[in-house]
mmCIF file of N, CA and C in Angstrom:
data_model
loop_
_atom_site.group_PDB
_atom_site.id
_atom_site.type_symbol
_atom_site.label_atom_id
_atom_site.label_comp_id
_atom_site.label_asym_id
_atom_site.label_seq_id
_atom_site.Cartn_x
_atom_site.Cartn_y
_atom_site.Cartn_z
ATOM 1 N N UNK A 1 0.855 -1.193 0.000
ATOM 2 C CA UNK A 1 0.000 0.000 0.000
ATOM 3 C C UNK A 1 0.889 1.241 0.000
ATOM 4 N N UNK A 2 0.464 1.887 -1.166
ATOM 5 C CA UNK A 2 1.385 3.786 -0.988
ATOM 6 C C UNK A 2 0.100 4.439 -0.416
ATOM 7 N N UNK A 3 1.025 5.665 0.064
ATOM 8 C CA UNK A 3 0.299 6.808 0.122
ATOM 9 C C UNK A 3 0.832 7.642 -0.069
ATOM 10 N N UNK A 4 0.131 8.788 -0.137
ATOM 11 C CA UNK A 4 0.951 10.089 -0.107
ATOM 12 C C UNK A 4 0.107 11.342 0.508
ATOM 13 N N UNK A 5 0.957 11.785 1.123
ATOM 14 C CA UNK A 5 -0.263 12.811 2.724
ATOM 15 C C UNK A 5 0.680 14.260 2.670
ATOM 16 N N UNK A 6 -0.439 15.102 1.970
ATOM 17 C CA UNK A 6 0.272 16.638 1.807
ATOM 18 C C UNK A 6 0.585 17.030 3.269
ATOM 19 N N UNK A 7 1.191 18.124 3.966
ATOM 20 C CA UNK A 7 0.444 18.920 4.371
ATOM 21 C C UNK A 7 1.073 20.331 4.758
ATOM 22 N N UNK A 8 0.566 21.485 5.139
ATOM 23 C CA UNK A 8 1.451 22.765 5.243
ATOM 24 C C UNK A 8 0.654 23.885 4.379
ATOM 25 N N UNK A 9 -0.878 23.408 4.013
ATOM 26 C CA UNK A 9 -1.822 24.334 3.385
ATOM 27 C C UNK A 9 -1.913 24.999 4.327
ATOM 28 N N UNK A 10 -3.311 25.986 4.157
ATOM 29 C CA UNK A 10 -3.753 26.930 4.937
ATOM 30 C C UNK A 10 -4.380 28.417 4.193
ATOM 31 N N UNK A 11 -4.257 29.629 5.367
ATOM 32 C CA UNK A 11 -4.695 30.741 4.885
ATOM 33 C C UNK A 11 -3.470 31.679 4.765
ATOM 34 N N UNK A 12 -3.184 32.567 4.004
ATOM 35 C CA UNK A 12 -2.239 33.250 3.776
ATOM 36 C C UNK A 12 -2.609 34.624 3.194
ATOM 37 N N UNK A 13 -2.163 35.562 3.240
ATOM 38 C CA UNK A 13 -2.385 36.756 2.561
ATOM 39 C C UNK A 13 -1.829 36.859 1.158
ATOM 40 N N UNK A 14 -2.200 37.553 0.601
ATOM 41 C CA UNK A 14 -1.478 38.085 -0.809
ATOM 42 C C UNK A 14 -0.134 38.707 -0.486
ATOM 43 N N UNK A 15 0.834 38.215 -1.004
ATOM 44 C CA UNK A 15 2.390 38.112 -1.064
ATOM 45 C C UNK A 15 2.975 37.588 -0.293
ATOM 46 N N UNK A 16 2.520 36.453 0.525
ATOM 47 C CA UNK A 16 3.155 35.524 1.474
ATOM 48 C C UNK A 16 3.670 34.443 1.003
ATOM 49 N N UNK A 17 3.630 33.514 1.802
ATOM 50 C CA UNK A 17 4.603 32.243 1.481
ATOM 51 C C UNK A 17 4.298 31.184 1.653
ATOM 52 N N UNK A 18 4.522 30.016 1.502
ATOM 53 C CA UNK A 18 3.586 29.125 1.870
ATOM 54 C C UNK A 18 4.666 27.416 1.595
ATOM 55 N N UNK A 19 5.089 27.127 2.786
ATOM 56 C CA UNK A 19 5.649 25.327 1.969
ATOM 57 C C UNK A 19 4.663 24.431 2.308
ATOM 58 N N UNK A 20 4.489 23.955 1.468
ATOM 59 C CA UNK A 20 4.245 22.559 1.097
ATOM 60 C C UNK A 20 4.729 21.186 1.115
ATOM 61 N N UNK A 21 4.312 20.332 2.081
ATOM 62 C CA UNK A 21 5.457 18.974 2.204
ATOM 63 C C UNK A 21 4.658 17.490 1.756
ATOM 64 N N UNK A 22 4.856 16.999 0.827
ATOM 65 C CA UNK A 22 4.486 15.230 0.996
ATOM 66 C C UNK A 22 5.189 14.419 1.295
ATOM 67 N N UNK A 23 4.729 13.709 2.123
ATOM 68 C CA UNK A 23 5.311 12.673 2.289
ATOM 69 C C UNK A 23 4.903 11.204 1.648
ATOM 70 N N UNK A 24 5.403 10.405 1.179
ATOM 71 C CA UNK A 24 5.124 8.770 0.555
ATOM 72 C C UNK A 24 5.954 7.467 1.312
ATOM 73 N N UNK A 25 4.595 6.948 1.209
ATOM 74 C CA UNK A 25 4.870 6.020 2.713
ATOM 75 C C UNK A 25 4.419 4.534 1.753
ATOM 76 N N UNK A 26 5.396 3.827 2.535
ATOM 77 C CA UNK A 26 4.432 2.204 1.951
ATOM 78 C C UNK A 26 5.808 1.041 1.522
ATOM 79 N N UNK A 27 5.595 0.100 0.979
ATOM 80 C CA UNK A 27 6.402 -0.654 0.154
ATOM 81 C C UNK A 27 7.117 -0.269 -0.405
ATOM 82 N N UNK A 28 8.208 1.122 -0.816
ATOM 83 C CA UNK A 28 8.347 1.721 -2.001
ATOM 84 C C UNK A 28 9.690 1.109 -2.458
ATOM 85 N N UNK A 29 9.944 0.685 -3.575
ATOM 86 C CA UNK A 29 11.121 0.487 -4.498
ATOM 87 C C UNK A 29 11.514 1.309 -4.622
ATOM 88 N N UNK A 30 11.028 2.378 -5.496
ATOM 89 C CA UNK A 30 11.804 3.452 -5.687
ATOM 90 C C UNK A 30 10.661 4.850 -6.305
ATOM 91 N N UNK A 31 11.149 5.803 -6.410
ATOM 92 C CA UNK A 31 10.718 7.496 -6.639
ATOM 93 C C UNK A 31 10.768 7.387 -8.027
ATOM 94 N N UNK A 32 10.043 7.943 -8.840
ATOM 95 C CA UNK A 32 10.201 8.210 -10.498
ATOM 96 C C UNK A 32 9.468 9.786 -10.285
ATOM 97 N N UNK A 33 9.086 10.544 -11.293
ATOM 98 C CA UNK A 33 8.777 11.713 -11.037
ATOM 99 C C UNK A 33 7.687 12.051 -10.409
ATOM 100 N N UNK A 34 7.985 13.186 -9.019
ATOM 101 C CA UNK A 34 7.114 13.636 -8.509
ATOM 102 C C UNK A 34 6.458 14.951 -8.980
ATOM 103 N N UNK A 35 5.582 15.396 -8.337
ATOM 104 C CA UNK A 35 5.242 16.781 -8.588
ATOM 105 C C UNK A 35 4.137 17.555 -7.913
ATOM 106 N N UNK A 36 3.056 18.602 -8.177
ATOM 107 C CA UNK A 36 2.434 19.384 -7.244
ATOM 108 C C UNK A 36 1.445 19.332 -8.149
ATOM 109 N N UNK A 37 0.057 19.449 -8.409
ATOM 110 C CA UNK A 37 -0.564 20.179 -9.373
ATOM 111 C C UNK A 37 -1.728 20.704 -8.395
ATOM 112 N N UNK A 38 -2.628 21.446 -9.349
ATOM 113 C CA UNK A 38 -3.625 21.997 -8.015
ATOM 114 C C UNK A 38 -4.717 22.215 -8.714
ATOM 115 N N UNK A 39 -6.115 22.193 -8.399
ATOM 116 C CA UNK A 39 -7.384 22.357 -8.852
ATOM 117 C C UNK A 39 -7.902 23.349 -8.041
ATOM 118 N N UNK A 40 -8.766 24.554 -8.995
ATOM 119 C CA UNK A 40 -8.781 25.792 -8.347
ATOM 120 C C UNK A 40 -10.519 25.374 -8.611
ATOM 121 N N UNK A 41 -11.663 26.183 -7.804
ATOM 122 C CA UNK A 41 -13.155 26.044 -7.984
ATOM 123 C C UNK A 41 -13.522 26.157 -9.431
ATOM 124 N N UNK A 42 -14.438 25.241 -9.555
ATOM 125 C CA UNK A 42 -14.790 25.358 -11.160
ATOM 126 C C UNK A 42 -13.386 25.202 -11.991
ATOM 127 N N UNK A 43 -12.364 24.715 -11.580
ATOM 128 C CA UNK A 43 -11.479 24.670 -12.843
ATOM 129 C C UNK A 43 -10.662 23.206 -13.028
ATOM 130 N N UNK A 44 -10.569 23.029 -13.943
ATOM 131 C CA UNK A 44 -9.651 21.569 -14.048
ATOM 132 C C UNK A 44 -8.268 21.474 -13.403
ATOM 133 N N UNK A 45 -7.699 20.470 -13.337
ATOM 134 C CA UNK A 45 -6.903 20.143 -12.480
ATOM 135 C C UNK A 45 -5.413 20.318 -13.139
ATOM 136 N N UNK A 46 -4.205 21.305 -12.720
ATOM 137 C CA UNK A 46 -3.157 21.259 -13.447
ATOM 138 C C UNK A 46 -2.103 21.426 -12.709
ATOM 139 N N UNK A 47 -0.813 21.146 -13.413
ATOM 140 C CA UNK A 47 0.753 20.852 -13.169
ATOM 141 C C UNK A 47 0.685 22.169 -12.689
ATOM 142 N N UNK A 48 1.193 22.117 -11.804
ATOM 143 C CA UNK A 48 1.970 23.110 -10.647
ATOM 144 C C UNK A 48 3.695 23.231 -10.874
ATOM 145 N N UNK A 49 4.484 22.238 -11.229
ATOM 146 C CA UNK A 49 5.669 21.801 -10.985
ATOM 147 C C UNK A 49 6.156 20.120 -10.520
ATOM 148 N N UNK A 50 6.971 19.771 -11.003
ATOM 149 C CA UNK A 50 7.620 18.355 -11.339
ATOM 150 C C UNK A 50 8.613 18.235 -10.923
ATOM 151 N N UNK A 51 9.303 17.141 -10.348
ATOM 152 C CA UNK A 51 10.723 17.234 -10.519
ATOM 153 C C UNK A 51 10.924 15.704 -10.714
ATOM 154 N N UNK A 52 12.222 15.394 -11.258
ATOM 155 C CA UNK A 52 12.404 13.851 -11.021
ATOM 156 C C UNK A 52 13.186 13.020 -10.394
ATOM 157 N N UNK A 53 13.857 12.046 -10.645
ATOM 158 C CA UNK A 53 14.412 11.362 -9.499
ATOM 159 C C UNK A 53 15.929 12.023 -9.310
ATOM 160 N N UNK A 54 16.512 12.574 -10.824
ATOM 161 C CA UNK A 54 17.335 13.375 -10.700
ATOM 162 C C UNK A 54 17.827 14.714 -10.159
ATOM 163 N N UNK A 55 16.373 15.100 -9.987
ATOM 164 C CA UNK A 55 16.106 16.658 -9.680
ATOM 165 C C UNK A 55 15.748 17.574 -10.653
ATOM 166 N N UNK A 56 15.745 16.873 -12.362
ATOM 167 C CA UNK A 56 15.227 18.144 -13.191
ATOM 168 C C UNK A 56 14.058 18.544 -12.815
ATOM 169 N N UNK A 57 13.969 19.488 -13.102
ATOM 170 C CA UNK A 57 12.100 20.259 -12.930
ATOM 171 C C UNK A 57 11.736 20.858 -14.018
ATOM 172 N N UNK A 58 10.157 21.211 -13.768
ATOM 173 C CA UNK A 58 9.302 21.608 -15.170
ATOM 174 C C UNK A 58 8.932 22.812 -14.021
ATOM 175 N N UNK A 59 7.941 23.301 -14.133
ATOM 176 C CA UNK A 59 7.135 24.668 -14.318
ATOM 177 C C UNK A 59 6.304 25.130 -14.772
ATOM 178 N N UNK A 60 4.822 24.937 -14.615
ATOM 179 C CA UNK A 60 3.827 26.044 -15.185
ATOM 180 C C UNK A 60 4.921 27.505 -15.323
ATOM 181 N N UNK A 61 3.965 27.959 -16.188
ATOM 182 C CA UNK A 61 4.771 29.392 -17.056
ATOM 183 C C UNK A 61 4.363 30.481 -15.622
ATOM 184 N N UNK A 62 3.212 30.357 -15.546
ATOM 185 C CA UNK A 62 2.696 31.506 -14.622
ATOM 186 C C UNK A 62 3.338 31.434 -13.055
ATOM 187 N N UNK A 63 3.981 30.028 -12.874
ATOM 188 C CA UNK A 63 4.477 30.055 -11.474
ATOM 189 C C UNK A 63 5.875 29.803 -11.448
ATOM 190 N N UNK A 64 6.824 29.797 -12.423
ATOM 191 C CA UNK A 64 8.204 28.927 -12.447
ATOM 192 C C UNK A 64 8.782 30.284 -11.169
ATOM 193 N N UNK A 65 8.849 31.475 -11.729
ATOM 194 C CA UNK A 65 9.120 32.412 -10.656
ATOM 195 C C UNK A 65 8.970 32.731 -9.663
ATOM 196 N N UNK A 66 7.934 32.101 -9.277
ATOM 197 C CA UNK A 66 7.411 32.376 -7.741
ATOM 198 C C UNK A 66 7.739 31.073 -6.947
ATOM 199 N N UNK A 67 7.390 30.134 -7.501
ATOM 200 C CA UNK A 67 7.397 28.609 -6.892
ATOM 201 C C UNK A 67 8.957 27.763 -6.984
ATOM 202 N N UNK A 68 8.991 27.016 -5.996
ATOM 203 C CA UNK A 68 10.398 26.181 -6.327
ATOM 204 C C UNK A 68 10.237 24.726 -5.456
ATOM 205 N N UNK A 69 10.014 23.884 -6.692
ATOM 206 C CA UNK A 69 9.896 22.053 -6.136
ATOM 207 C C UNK A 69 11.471 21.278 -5.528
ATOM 208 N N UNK A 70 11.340 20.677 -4.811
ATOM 209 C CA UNK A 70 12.578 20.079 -4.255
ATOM 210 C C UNK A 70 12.139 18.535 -3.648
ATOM 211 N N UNK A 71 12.965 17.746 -3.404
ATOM 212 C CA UNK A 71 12.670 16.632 -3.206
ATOM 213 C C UNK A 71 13.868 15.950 -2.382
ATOM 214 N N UNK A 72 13.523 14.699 -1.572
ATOM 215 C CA UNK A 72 14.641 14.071 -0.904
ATOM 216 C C UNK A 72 14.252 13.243 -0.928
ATOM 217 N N UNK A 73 15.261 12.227 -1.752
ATOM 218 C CA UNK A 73 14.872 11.058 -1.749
ATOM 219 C C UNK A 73 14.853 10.148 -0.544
ATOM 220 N N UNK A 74 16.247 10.567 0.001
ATOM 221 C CA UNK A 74 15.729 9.222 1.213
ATOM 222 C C UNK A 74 15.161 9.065 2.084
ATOM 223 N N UNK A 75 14.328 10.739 2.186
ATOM 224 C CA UNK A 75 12.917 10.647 3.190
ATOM 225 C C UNK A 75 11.859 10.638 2.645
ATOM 226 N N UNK A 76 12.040 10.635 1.289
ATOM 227 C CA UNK A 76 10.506 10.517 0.692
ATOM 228 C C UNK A 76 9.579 11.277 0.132
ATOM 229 N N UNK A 77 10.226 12.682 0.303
ATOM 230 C CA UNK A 77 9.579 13.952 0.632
ATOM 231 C C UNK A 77 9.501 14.582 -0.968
ATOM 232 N N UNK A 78 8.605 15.778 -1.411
ATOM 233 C CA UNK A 78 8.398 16.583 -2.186
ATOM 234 C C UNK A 78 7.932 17.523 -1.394
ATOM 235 N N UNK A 79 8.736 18.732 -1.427
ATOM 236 C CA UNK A 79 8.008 20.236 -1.233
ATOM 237 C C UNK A 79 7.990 21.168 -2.680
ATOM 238 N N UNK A 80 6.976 21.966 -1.980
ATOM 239 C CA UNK A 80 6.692 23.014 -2.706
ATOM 240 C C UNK A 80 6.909 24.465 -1.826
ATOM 241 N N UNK A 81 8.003 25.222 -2.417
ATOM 242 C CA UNK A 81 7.681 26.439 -1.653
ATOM 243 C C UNK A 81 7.325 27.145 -2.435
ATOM 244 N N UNK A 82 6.032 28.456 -1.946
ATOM 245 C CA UNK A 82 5.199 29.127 -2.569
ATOM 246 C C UNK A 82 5.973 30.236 -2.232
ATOM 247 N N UNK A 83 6.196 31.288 -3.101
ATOM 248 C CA UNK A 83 6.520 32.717 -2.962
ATOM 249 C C UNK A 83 5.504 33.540 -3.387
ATOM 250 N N UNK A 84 5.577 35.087 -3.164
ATOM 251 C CA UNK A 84 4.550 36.185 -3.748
ATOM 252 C C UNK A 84 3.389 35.588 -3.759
ATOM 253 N N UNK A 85 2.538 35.070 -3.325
ATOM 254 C CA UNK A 85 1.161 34.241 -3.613
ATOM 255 C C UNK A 85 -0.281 35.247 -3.885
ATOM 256 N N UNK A 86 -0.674 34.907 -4.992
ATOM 257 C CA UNK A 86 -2.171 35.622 -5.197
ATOM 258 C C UNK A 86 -3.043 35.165 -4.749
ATOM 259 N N UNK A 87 -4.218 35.721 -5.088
ATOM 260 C CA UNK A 87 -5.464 35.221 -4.946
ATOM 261 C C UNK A 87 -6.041 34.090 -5.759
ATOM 262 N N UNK A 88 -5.606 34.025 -7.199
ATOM 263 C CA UNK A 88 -5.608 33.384 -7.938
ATOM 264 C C UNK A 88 -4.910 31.997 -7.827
ATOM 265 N N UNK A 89 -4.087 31.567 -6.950
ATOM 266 C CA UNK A 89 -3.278 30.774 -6.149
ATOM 267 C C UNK A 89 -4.346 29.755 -5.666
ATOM 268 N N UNK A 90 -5.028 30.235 -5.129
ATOM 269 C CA UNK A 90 -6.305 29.625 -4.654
ATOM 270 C C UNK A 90 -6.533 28.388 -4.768
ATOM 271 N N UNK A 91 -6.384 27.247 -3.947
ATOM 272 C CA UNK A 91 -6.816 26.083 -4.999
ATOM 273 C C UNK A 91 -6.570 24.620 -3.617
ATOM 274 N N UNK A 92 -6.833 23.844 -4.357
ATOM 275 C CA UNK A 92 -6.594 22.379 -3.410
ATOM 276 C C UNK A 92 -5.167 21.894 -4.341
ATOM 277 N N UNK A 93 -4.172 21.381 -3.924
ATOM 278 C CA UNK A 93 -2.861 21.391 -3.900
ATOM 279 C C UNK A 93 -2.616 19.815 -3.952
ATOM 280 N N UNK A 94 -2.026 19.136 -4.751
ATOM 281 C CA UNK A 94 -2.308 17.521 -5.303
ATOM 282 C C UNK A 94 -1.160 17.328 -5.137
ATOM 283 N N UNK A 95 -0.287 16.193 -4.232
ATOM 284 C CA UNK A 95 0.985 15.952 -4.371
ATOM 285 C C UNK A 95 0.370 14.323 -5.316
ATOM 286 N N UNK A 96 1.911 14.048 -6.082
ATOM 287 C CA UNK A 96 1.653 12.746 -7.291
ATOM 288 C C UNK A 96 3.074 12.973 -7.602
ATOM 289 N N UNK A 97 3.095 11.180 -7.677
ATOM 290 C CA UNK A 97 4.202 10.631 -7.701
ATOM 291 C C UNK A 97 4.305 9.304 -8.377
ATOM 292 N N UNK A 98 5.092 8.950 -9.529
ATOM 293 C CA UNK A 98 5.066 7.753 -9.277
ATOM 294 C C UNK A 98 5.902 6.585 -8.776
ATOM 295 N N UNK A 99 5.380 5.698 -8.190
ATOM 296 C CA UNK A 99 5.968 4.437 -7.191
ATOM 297 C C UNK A 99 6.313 3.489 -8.192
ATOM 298 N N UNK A 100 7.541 2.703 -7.510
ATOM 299 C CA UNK A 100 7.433 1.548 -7.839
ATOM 300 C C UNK A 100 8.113 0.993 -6.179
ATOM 301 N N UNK A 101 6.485 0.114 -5.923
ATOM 302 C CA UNK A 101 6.658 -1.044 -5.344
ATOM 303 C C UNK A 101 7.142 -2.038 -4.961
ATOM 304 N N UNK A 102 6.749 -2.944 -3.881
ATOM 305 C CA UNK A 102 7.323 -4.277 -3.607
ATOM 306 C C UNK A 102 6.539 -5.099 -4.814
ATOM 307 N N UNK A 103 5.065 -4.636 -4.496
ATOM 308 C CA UNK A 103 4.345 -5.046 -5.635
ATOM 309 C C UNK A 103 4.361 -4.703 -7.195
ATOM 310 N N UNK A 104 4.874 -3.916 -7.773
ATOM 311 C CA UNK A 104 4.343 -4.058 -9.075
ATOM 312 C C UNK A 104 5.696 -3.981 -9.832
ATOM 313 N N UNK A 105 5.764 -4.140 -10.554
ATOM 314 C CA UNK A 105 7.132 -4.296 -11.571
ATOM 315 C C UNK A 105 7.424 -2.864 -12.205
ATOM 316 N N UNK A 106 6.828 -1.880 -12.790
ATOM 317 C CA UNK A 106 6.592 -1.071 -13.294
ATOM 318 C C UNK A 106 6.063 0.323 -11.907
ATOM 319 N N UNK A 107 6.730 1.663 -12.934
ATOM 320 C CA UNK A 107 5.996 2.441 -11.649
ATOM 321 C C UNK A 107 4.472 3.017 -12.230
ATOM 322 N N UNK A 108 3.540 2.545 -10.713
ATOM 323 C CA UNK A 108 2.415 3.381 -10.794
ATOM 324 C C UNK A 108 1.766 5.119 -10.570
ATOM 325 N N UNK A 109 1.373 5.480 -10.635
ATOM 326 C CA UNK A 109 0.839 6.539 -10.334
ATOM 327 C C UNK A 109 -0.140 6.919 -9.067
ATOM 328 N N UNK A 110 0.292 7.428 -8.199
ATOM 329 C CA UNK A 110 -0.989 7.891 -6.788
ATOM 330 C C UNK A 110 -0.738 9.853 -6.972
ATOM 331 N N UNK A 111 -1.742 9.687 -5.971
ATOM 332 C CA UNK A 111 -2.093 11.193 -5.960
ATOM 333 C C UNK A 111 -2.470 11.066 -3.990
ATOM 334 N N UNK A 112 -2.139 12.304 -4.005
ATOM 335 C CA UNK A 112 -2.780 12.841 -2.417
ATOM 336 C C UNK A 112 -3.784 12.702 -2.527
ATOM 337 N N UNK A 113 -4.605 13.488 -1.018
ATOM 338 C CA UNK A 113 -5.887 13.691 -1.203
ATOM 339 C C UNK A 113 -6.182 15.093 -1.143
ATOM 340 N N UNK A 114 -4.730 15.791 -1.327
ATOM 341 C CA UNK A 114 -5.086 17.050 -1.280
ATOM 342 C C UNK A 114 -5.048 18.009 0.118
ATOM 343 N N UNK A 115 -4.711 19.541 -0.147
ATOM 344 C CA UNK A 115 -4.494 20.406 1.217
ATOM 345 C C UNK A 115 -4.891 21.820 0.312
ATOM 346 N N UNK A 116 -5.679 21.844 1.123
ATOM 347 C CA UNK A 116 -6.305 23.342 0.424
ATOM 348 C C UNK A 116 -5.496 24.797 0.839
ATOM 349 N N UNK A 117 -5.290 25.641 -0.203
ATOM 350 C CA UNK A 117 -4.192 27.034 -0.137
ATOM 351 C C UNK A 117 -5.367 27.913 -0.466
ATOM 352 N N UNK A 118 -5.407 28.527 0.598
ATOM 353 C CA UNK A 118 -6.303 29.876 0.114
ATOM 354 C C UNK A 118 -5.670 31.438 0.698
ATOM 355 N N UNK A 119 -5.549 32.174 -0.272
ATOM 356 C CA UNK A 119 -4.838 33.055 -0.311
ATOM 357 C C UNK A 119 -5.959 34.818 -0.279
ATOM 358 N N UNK A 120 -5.820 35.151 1.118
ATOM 359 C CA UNK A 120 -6.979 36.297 1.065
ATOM 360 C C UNK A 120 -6.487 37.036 1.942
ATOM 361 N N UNK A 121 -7.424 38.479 1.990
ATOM 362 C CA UNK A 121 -6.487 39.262 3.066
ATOM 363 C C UNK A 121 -8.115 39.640 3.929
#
């Protein structure tokens, strides 16, 4: 059994800060690429930032500047630290990763269950 359990959401003002930590727990073989994405009300669900087992990273366009993904492998961990944060920021916050297992040969895909960022003054 994986999991993966955000947490470090909350309320924040406009231009604050905000980290973000997952942790992945379970059987794990090994880390393949993690990342953040986030679903804002009424809107579909998107990449926040990536990184992989190496450490390259990706970037939404609108956040590469503000945001910065990091990872450790031998605790398991993906953060996200949030810089300058809007309102538009707004959103439930998805850590995803994929595993490979005791069980499966190949790596799968999980997702959090999510930590909500709301950004207001």
């Amino acid at each position: 059994q994986v999991q993966l359990v955000e947490s470090g959401g909350g309320l924040v003002q406009p231009g604050g800060s905000l980290r973000l930590s997952c942790t992945v727990s379970g059987s794990i073989v090994s880390l393949g690429i993690m990342g953040w994405y986030r679903q804002a009300p009424g809107k579909e669900r998107e990449l926040v930032a990536s990184i992989s087992s190496s450490g390259g990273t990706n970037y939404a366009d609108s956040m590469k500047d503000r945001f910065t993904i990091s990872r450790d492998n031998a605790r398991k961990t993906v953060a996200l630290q949030m810089n300058s944060l809007k309102p538009e920021d707004t959103a439930v916050y998805y850590c995803n990763a994929y595993v490979r297992s005791l069980w499966t040969s190949n790596y799968v895909n999980y997702w959090g269950k999510g930590t909500l960022v709301t950004i207001s003054s």
